């Protein structure tokens, strides 16, 4: 069914009915963030969040896997699309890697009006560059 999956891949996607309804209701801002190196198995945890009326983050879906490349992210987004249908956020925020946005764009037909980078990742990139090239 998914030729991109390898025999040793681990993929777990979790979204309950309440999270699905929250995503449908508050779809204007989508935020995607991941954690790395937080367990002995080197699994990655990707969380898809949206913002409610009070601008509070609501985790709507979780993706745990041994890898988070473009192919597996497309599976993640395709499973979300199966549950909620076609969605078009106004804002899409992620880290600075292209894999999240490209997988999203390949799954959902409507493109977000704005793409933002997480400030933590921008700050880290600036600090790394300034350390490599001191003035």
Tab-separated table of C-alpha atoms in Angstrom:
chain	number	residue	atom	x	y	z
A	1	UNK	CA	0.000	0.000	0.000
A	2	UNK	CA	2.891	2.361	0.786
A	3	UNK	CA	5.979	1.383	-1.226
A	4	UNK	CA	7.982	4.098	0.575
A	5	UNK	CA	7.805	2.092	3.804
A	6	UNK	CA	10.690	-0.218	4.570
A	7	UNK	CA	10.285	-3.497	6.435
A	8	UNK	CA	11.975	-2.046	9.529
A	9	UNK	CA	10.034	1.253	9.581
A	10	UNK	CA	7.940	2.166	12.576
A	11	UNK	CA	5.023	4.568	12.051
A	12	UNK	CA	2.331	5.514	14.554
A	13	UNK	CA	-0.230	8.248	13.824
A	14	UNK	CA	-2.667	9.291	16.540
A	15	UNK	CA	-5.653	11.618	16.203
A	16	UNK	CA	-8.808	11.135	18.245
A	17	UNK	CA	-12.265	12.410	17.269
A	18	UNK	CA	-12.007	15.528	19.462
A	19	UNK	CA	-8.657	16.449	17.906
A	20	UNK	CA	-10.132	15.922	14.450
A	21	UNK	CA	-13.017	18.270	15.231
A	22	UNK	CA	-10.643	20.895	16.652
A	23	UNK	CA	-8.541	20.753	13.496
A	24	UNK	CA	-11.631	21.212	11.314
A	25	UNK	CA	-12.832	24.124	13.451
A	26	UNK	CA	-9.515	25.947	13.903
A	27	UNK	CA	-7.765	25.299	10.613
A	28	UNK	CA	-6.482	28.819	9.933
A	29	UNK	CA	-3.092	28.320	11.625
A	30	UNK	CA	-1.178	25.065	11.277
A	31	UNK	CA	2.029	24.567	13.233
A	32	UNK	CA	4.238	21.527	12.855
A	33	UNK	CA	7.097	20.769	15.182
A	34	UNK	CA	9.234	17.795	15.979
A	35	UNK	CA	11.358	16.413	18.755
A	36	UNK	CA	14.483	14.395	18.173
A	37	UNK	CA	16.722	12.295	20.402
A	38	UNK	CA	14.297	12.100	23.300
A	39	UNK	CA	14.225	8.305	23.576
A	40	UNK	CA	16.579	5.371	23.324
A	41	UNK	CA	15.113	4.214	20.024
A	42	UNK	CA	15.756	7.508	18.209
A	43	UNK	CA	12.088	7.774	17.246
A	44	UNK	CA	10.923	11.197	16.138
A	45	UNK	CA	7.708	12.769	17.394
A	46	UNK	CA	5.999	15.262	15.106
A	47	UNK	CA	3.063	17.236	16.480
A	48	UNK	CA	0.557	19.084	14.323
A	49	UNK	CA	-1.040	21.958	16.249
A	50	UNK	CA	-3.587	24.616	15.502
A	51	UNK	CA	-4.548	27.785	17.370
A	52	UNK	CA	-7.926	28.259	19.019
A	53	UNK	CA	-9.859	31.517	19.514
A	54	UNK	CA	-7.657	32.383	22.500
A	55	UNK	CA	-4.475	31.807	20.422
A	56	UNK	CA	-3.648	28.733	22.488
A	57	UNK	CA	-2.002	25.802	20.750
A	58	UNK	CA	-4.133	22.691	20.357
A	59	UNK	CA	-2.280	19.478	19.477
A	60	UNK	CA	-4.415	17.836	16.798
A	61	UNK	CA	-2.323	14.938	15.590
A	62	UNK	CA	0.824	13.047	16.546
A	63	UNK	CA	3.229	11.194	14.288
A	64	UNK	CA	5.931	8.926	15.713
A	65	UNK	CA	8.406	7.238	13.434
A	66	UNK	CA	11.971	6.078	13.081
A	67	UNK	CA	12.396	8.620	10.257
A	68	UNK	CA	10.689	11.787	9.109
A	69	UNK	CA	11.555	12.109	5.458
A	70	UNK	CA	9.320	13.520	2.745
A	71	UNK	CA	7.721	10.146	1.967
A	72	UNK	CA	6.651	9.379	5.514
A	73	UNK	CA	5.465	12.938	6.083
A	74	UNK	CA	3.243	12.602	3.010
A	75	UNK	CA	1.726	9.469	4.550
A	76	UNK	CA	1.139	11.416	7.778
A	77	UNK	CA	-0.595	14.268	5.959
A	78	UNK	CA	-2.558	11.884	3.732
A	79	UNK	CA	-3.964	10.169	6.836
A	80	UNK	CA	-4.954	13.566	8.237
A	81	UNK	CA	-6.627	14.411	4.928
A	82	UNK	CA	-8.575	11.126	5.069
A	83	UNK	CA	-9.997	12.185	8.458
A	84	UNK	CA	-10.631	15.919	7.943
A	85	UNK	CA	-10.785	16.350	4.184
A	86	UNK	CA	-9.143	19.111	2.185
A	87	UNK	CA	-8.030	21.936	4.460
A	88	UNK	CA	-6.391	25.250	3.668
A	89	UNK	CA	-4.730	27.090	6.521
A	90	UNK	CA	-3.949	30.784	6.211
A	91	UNK	CA	-0.629	30.244	8.007
A	92	UNK	CA	1.688	27.243	7.938
A	93	UNK	CA	4.554	27.291	10.440
A	94	UNK	CA	7.328	24.739	10.695
A	95	UNK	CA	11.053	24.461	11.104
A	96	UNK	CA	13.297	25.658	8.289
A	97	UNK	CA	13.602	22.287	6.571
A	98	UNK	CA	11.665	21.999	3.328
A	99	UNK	CA	10.313	18.504	4.037
A	100	UNK	CA	7.280	19.594	6.102
A	101	UNK	CA	6.062	22.229	3.656
A	102	UNK	CA	6.782	20.147	0.547
A	103	UNK	CA	4.949	17.113	1.936
A	104	UNK	CA	2.024	19.349	2.962
A	105	UNK	CA	1.906	20.980	-0.486
A	106	UNK	CA	2.000	17.601	-2.220
A	107	UNK	CA	-0.900	16.336	-0.096
A	108	UNK	CA	-3.266	19.300	0.138
A	109	UNK	CA	-4.243	21.157	-3.022
A	110	UNK	CA	-4.768	24.575	-1.440
A	111	UNK	CA	-1.559	26.315	-0.475
A	112	UNK	CA	-1.317	28.375	2.732
A	113	UNK	CA	-1.205	32.145	2.180
A	114	UNK	CA	1.710	32.561	4.567
A	115	UNK	CA	4.596	30.305	5.447
A	116	UNK	CA	6.401	31.045	8.690
A	117	UNK	CA	9.454	29.555	10.320
A	118	UNK	CA	9.507	28.775	14.019
A	119	UNK	CA	11.437	31.518	15.834
A	120	UNK	CA	13.471	28.971	17.792
A	121	UNK	CA	14.808	27.485	14.551
A	122	UNK	CA	15.506	30.903	13.029
A	123	UNK	CA	17.393	31.989	16.152
A	124	UNK	CA	19.411	28.758	16.170
A	125	UNK	CA	20.318	29.176	12.492
A	126	UNK	CA	21.423	32.792	13.061
A	127	UNK	CA	23.546	31.812	16.053
A	128	UNK	CA	25.161	28.972	14.134
A	129	UNK	CA	25.975	31.200	11.151
A	130	UNK	CA	27.341	33.997	13.339
A	131	UNK	CA	29.561	31.492	15.181
A	132	UNK	CA	30.892	30.205	11.842
A	133	UNK	CA	31.478	33.737	10.482
A	134	UNK	CA	32.382	36.075	13.351
A	135	UNK	CA	32.576	39.740	12.492
